[in-house]
Short mmCIF file of C-alpha atoms in Angstrom, two decimals:
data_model
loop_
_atom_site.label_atom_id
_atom_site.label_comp_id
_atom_site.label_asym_id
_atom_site.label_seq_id
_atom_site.Cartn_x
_atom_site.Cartn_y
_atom_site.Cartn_z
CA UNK A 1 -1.37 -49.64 109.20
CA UNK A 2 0.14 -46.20 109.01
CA UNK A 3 -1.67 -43.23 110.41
CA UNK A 4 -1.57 -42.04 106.72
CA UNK A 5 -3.27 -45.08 105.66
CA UNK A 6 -5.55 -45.12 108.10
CA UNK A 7 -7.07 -41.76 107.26
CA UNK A 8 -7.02 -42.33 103.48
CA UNK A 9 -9.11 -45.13 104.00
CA UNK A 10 -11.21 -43.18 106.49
CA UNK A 11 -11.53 -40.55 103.79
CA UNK A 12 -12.28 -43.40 100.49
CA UNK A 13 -15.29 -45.14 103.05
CA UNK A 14 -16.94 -41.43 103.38
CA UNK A 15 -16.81 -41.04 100.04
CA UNK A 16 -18.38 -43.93 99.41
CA UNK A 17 -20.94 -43.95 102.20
CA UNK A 18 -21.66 -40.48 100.19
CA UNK A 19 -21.68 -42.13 97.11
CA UNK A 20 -24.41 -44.43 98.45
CA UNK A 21 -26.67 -42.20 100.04
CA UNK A 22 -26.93 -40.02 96.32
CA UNK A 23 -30.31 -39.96 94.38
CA UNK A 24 -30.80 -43.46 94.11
CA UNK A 25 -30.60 -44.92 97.76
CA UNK A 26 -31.40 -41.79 100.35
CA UNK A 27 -32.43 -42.37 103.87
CA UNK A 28 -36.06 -43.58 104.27
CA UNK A 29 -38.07 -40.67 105.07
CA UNK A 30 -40.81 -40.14 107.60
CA UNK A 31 -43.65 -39.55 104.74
CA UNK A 32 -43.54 -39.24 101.12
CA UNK A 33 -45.00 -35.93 101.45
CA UNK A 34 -42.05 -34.39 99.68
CA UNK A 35 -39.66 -34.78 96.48
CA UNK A 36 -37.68 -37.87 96.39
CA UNK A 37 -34.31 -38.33 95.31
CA UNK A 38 -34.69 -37.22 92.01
CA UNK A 39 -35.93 -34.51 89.83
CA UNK A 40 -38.89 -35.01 87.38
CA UNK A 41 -38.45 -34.54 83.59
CA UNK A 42 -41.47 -34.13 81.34
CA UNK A 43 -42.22 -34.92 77.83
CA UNK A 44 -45.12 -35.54 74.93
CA UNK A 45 -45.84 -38.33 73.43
CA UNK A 46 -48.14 -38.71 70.18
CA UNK A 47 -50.59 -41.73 69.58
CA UNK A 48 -53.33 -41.67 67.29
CA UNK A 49 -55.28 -38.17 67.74
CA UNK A 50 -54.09 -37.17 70.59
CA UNK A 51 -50.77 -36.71 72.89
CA UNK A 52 -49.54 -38.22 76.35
CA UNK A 53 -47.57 -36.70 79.12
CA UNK A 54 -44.81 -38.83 80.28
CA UNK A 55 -43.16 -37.46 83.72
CA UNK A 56 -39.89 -39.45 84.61
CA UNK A 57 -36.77 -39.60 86.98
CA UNK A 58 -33.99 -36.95 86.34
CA UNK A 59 -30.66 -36.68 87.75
CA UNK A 60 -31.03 -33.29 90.07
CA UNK A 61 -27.95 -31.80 88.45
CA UNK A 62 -28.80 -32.00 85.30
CA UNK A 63 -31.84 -29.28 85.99
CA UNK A 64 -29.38 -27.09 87.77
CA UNK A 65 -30.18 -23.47 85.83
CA UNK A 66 -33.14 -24.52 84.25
CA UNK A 67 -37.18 -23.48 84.48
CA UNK A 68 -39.87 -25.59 85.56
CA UNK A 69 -42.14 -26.52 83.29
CA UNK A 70 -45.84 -24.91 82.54
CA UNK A 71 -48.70 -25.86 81.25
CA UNK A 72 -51.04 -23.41 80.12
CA UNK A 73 -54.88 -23.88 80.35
CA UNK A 74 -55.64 -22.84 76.32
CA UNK A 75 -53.73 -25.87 75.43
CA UNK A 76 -57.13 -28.58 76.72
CA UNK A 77 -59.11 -26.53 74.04
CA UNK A 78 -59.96 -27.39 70.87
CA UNK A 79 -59.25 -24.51 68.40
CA UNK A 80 -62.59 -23.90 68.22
CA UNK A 81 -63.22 -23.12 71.53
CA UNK A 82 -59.64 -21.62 71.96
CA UNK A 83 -60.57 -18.70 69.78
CA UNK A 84 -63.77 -17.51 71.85
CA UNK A 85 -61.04 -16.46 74.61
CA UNK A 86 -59.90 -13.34 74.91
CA UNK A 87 -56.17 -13.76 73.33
CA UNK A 88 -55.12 -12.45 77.02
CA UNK A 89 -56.33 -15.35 79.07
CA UNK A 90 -53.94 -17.87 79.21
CA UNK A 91 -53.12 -18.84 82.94
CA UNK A 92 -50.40 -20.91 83.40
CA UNK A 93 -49.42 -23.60 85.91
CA UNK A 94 -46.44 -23.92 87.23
CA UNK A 95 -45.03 -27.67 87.45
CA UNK A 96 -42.09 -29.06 89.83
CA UNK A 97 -40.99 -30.95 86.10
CA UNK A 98 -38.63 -29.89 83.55
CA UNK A 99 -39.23 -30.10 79.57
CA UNK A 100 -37.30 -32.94 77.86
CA UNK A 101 -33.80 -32.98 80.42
CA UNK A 102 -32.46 -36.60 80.14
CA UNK A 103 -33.31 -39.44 81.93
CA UNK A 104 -31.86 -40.84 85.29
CA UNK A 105 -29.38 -43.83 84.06
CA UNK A 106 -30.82 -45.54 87.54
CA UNK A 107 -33.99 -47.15 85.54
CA UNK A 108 -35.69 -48.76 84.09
CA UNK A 109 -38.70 -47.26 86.24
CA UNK A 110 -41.74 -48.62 86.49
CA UNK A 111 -44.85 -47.10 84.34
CA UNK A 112 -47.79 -45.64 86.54
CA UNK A 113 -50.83 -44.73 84.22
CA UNK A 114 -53.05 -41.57 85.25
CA UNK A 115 -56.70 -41.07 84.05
CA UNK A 116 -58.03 -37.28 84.01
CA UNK A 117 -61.46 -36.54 84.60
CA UNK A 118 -64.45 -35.83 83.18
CA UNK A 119 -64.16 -32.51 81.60
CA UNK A 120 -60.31 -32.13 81.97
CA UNK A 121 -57.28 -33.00 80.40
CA UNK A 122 -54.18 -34.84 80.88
CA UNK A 123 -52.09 -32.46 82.66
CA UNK A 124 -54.98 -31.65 85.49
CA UNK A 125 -52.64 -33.26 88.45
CA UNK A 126 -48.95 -31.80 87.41
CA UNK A 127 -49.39 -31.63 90.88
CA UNK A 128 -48.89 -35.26 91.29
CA UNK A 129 -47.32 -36.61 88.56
CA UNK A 130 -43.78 -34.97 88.82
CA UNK A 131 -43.98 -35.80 92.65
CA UNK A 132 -44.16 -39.46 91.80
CA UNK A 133 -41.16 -39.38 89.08
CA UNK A 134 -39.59 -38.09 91.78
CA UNK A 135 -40.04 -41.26 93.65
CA UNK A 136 -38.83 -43.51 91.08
CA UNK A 137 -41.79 -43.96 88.48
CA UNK A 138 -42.24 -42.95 85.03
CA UNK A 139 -46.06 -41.77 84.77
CA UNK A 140 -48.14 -41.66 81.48
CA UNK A 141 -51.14 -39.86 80.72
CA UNK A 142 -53.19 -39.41 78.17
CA UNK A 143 -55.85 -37.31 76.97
CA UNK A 144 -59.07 -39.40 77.04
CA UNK A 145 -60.73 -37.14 74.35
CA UNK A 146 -64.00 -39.08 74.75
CA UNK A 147 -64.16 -37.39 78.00
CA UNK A 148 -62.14 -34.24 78.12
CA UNK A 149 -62.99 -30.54 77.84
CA UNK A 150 -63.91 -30.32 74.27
CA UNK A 151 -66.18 -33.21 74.29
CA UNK A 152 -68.74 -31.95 77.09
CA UNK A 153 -68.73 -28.36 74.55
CA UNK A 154 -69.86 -30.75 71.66
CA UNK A 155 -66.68 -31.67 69.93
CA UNK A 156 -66.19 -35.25 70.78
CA UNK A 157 -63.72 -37.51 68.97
CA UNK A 158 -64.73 -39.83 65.94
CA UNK A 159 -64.24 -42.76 66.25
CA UNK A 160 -64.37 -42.50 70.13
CA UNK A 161 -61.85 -44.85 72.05
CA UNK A 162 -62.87 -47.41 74.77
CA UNK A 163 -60.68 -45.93 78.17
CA UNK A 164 -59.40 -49.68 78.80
CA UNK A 165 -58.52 -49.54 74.99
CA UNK A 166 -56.77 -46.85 74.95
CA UNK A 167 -54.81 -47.08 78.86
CA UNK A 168 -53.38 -50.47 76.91
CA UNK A 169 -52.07 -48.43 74.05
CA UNK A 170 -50.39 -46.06 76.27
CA UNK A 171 -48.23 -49.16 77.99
CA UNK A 172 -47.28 -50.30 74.50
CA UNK A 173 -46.38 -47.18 73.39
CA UNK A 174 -43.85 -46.47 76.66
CA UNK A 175 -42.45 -49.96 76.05
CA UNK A 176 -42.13 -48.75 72.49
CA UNK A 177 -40.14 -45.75 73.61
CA UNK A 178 -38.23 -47.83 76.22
CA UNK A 179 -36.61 -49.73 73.04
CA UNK A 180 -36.33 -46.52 70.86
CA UNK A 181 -32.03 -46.59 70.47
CA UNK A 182 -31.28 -42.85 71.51
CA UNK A 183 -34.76 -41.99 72.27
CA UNK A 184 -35.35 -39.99 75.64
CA UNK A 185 -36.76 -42.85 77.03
CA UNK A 186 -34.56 -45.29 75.75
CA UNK A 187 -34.04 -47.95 78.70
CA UNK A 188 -36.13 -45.85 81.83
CA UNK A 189 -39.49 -47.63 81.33
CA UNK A 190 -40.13 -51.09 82.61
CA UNK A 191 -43.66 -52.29 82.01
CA UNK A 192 -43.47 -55.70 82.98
CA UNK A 193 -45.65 -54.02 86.07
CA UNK A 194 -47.77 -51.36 85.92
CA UNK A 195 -50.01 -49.62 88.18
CA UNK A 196 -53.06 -46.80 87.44
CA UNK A 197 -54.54 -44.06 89.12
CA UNK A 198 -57.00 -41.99 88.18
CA UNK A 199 -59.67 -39.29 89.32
CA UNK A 200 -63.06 -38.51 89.26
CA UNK A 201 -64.36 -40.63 85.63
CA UNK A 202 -60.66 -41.64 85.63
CA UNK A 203 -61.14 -43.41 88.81
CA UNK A 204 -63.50 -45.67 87.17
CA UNK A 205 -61.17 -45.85 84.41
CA UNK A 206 -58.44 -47.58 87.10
CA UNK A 207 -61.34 -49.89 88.30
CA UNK A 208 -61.41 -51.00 84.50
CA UNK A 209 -57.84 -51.30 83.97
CA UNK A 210 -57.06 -52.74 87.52
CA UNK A 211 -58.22 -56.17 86.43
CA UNK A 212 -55.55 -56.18 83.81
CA UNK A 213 -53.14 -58.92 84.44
CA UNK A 214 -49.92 -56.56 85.13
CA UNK A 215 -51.73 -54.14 86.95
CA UNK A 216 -50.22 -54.65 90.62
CA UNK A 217 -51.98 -51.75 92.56
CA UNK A 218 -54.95 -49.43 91.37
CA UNK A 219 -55.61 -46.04 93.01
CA UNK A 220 -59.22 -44.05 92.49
CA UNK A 221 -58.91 -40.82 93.46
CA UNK A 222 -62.70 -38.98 94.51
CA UNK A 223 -64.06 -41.97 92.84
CA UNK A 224 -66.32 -45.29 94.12
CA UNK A 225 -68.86 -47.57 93.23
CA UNK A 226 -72.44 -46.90 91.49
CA UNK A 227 -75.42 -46.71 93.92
CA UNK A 228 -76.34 -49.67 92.29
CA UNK A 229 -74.00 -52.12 93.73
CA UNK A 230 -73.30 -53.18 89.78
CA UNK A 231 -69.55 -52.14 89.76
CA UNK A 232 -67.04 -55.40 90.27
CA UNK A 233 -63.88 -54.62 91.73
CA UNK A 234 -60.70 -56.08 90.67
CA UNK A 235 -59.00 -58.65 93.20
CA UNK A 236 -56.12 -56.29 93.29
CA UNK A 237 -54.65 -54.16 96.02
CA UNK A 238 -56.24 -50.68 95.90
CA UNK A 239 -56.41 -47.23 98.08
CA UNK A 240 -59.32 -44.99 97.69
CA UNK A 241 -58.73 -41.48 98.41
CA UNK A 242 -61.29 -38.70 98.68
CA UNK A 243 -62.48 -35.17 99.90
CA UNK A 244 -65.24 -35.25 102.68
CA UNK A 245 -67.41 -32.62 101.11
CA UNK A 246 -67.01 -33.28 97.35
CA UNK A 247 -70.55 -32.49 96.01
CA UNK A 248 -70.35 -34.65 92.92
CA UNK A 249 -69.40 -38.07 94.02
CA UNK A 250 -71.07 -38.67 97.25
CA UNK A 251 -68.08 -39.62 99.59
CA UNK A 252 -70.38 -42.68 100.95
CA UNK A 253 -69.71 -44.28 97.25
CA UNK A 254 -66.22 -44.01 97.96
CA UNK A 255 -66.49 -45.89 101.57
CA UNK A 256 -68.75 -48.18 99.98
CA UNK A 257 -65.94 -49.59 97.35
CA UNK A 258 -63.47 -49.71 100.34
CA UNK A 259 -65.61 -51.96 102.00
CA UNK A 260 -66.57 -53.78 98.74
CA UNK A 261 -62.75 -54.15 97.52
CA UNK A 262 -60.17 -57.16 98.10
CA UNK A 263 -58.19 -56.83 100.79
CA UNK A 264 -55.36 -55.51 100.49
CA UNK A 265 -57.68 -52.11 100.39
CA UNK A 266 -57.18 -48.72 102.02
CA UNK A 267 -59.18 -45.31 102.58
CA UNK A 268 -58.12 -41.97 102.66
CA UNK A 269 -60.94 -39.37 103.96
CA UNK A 270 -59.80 -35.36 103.83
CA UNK A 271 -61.76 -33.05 105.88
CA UNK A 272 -62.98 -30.02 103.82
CA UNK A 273 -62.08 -31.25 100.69
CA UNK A 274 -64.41 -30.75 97.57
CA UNK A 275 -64.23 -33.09 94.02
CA UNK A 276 -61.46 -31.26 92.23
CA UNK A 277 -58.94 -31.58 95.71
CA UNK A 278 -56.92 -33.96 93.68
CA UNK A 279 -56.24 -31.87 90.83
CA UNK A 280 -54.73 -28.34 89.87
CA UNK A 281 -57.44 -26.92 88.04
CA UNK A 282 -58.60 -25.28 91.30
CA UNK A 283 -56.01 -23.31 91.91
CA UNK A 284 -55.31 -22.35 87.71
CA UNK A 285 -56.06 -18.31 86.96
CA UNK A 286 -55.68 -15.05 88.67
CA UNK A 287 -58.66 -16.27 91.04
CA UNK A 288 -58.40 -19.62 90.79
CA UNK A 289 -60.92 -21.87 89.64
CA UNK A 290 -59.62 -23.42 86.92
CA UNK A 291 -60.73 -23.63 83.09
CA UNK A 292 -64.67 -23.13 83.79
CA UNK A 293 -64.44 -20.16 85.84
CA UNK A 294 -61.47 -18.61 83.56
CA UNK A 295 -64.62 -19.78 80.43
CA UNK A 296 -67.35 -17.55 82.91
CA UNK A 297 -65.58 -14.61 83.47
CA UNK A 298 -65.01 -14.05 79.54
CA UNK A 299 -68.61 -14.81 79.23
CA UNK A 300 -68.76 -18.08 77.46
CA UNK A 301 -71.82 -19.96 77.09
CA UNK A 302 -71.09 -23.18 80.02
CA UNK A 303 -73.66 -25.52 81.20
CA UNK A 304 -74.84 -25.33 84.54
CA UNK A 305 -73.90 -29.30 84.55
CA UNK A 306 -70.66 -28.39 83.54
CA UNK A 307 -70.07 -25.02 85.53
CA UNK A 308 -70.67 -27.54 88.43
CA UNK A 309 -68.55 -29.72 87.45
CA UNK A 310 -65.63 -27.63 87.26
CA UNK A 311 -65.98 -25.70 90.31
CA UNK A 312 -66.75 -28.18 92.61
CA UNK A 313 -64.41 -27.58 95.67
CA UNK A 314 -62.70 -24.55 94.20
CA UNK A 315 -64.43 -22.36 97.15
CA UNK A 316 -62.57 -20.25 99.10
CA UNK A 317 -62.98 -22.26 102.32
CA UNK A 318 -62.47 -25.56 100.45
CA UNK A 319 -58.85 -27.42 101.10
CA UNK A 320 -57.07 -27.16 97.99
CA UNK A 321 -53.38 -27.12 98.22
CA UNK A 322 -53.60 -27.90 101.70
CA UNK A 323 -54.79 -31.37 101.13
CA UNK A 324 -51.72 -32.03 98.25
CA UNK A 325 -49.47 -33.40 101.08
CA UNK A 326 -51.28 -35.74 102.33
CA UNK A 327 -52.19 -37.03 98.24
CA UNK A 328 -48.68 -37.10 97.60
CA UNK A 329 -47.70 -39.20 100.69
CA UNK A 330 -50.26 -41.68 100.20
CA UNK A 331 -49.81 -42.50 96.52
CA UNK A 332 -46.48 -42.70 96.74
CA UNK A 333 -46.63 -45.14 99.64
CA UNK A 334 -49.01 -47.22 97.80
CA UNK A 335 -46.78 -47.43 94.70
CA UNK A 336 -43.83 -47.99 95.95
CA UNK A 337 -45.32 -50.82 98.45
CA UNK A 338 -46.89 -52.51 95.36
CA UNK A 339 -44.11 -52.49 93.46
CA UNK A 340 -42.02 -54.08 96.25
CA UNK A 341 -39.39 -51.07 96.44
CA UNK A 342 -41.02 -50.65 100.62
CA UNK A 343 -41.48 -54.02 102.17
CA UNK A 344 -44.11 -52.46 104.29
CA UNK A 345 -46.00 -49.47 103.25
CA UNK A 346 -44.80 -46.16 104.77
CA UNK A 347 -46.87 -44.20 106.80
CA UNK A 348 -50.05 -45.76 106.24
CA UNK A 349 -51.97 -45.37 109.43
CA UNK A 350 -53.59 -42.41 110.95
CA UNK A 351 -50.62 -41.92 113.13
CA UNK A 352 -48.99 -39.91 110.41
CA UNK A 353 -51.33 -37.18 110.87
CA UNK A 354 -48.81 -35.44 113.09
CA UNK A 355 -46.54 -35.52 110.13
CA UNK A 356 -48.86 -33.80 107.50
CA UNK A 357 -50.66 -31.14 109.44
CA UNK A 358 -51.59 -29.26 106.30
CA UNK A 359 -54.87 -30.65 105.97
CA UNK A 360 -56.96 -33.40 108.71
CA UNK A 361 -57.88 -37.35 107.64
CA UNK A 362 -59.57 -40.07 108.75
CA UNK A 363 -57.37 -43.22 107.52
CA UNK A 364 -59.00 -47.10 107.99
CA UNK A 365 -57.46 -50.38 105.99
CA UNK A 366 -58.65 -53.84 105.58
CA UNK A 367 -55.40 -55.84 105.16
#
């Protein structure tokens, strides 16, 4: 072989070694605390009376000159209850997702369902959601109305929806759009396996759902089981993750379903982390404190229930962003071993402490 020869084919294996270490197929990382390979794209779906986010992968480029995506807090009202706000409250959030880019041609991607909480809305973890498209998921969520914003001020659905119902209608909708010829989404969802997870009254949703045949992993997040004892656990993989001070679902319930649950099970205990850790609404308005204390400040008649609720771990020396990290890395470890992409689950053990120093954990599996 001539030295000429020699060095083009030098120069063709680079490029291909280049080729193959692109979006799809990067290096493993040390923790999943950070974007993947790909960008997230966001878009709404419509079914029945209400809408769906759908987050999914995006080819980096293609957001190259574009703005993120916000949601803005007047948007979980009803119209009713949007019009007692002073027309200059409107704090935004600012997500790592951009507003209807195309799809990665790498899918299909497999659909992840997320359940808001009591008193939210289906955006209330953009903080999430993007960061797992990133990892190669599409992620659905809907607004359970029976259980959002509107309906704790009086102005619940009718006919409600059962949350099970309703999660189900959301997969066959994204397989819908999966075989919509030309449709955003046409080809990037694969729904043969699914996974859920959910927070706060969405984490009981993902108990519900998690029995579901397809469901491969289900993920409460500040969630567990009733003091009773009465809730039965699907024989499913699971990771519970929770804040050690959240005031409105006594962390011991949470330990208690880890012990309770199959094995494969894992826990996930932050230090100095209240109930609304796992969510953005914490960190939403000039202040933070999300939608109640945005509703308090303009003087709006809220229920001390409620006012609770929505402020629970929004104080100043509550971990907040601090404990997103070690959220991300988790989930997305618990996906993507459930879905088979990791043949062992990355960074699951308390050894990774070291790598997210943000915020402190106490980690513990039954395997």
């Amino acid at each position: 072989m001539t030295r000429f020869r020699f060095l083009l084919v030098v120069i063709l294996v680079a490029g291909l070694a280049a080729c193959s270490n692109s979006s799809s197929s990067g290096s493993t990382p040390e923790t999943y605390r950070d974007p993947g390979p790909w960008a997230a794209g966001v878009t709404t779906l419509t079914l029945a009376d209400r809408q769906v986010e759908v987050w999914y992968p995006v080819n980096p480029d293609d957001t190259a000159g574009l703005e993120p995506y916000s949601y803005f807090i007047r948007d979980a009202l009803s119209d009713t209850l949007e019009s007692l706000l002073p027309d200059d409250i409107n704090p935004p959030f600012v997500s790592d997702a951009y507003r209807e880019v195309p799809a990665s041609s790498d899918g299909p991607f497999p659909l992840v369902l997320f359940a808001h909480g009591a008193s939210s809305y289906r955006n209330q973890s953009a903080f999430l959601t993007p960061h797992l498209a990133s990892w190669g998921f599409v992620v659905a969520s809907v607004d359970y109305l029976e259980r959002g914003l509107s309906s704790f001020l009086g102005e619940a659905p009718d006919p409600p929806m059962d949350d099970v119902a309703l999660s189900r209608m959301v997969v066959t909708l994204l397989a819908s759009e999966n075989e919509q010829t030309g449709g955003l989404l046409e080809g990037v969802v694969s729904t043969d396996q699914i996974a859920i997870t959910g927070h706060s009254a969405g984490g009981g949703t993902s108990v519900r759902f998690g029995g579901e045949p397809d469901v491969v992993t289900f993920i409460p997040l500040s969630a567990g089981v009733s003091p009773e004892g009465m809730t039965e656990l699907p024989d499913k993989p699971s990771l519970w993750l929770t804040g050690k001070t959240d005031g409105i679902v006594d962390p011991q319930r949470t330990i208690d379903a880890f012990e309770q649950a199959s094995a494969p099970t894992r826990l996930v205990l932050i230090d100095g982390m209240g109930h609304l850790g796992p969510s953005d609404i914490c960190t939403i308005g000039e202040g933070g404190g999300g939608v109640i204390a945005i509703a308090l400040e303009a003087n709006l008649p809220i229920p001390p229930n409620l006012q609770r609720l929505g402020t629970d771990g929004c104080g100043e020396d509550d971990v907040i962003q601090e404990g997103w990290p070690v959220i991300r890395h988790f989930v997305t470890s618990q996906l993507r071993w459930a879905f088979g992409f990791d043949e062992e689950p990355l960074g699951m053990s308390q050894d990774v402490q070291e790598l997210l120093p943000e915020a402190t954990f106490d980690y513990d599996e039954t395997l």
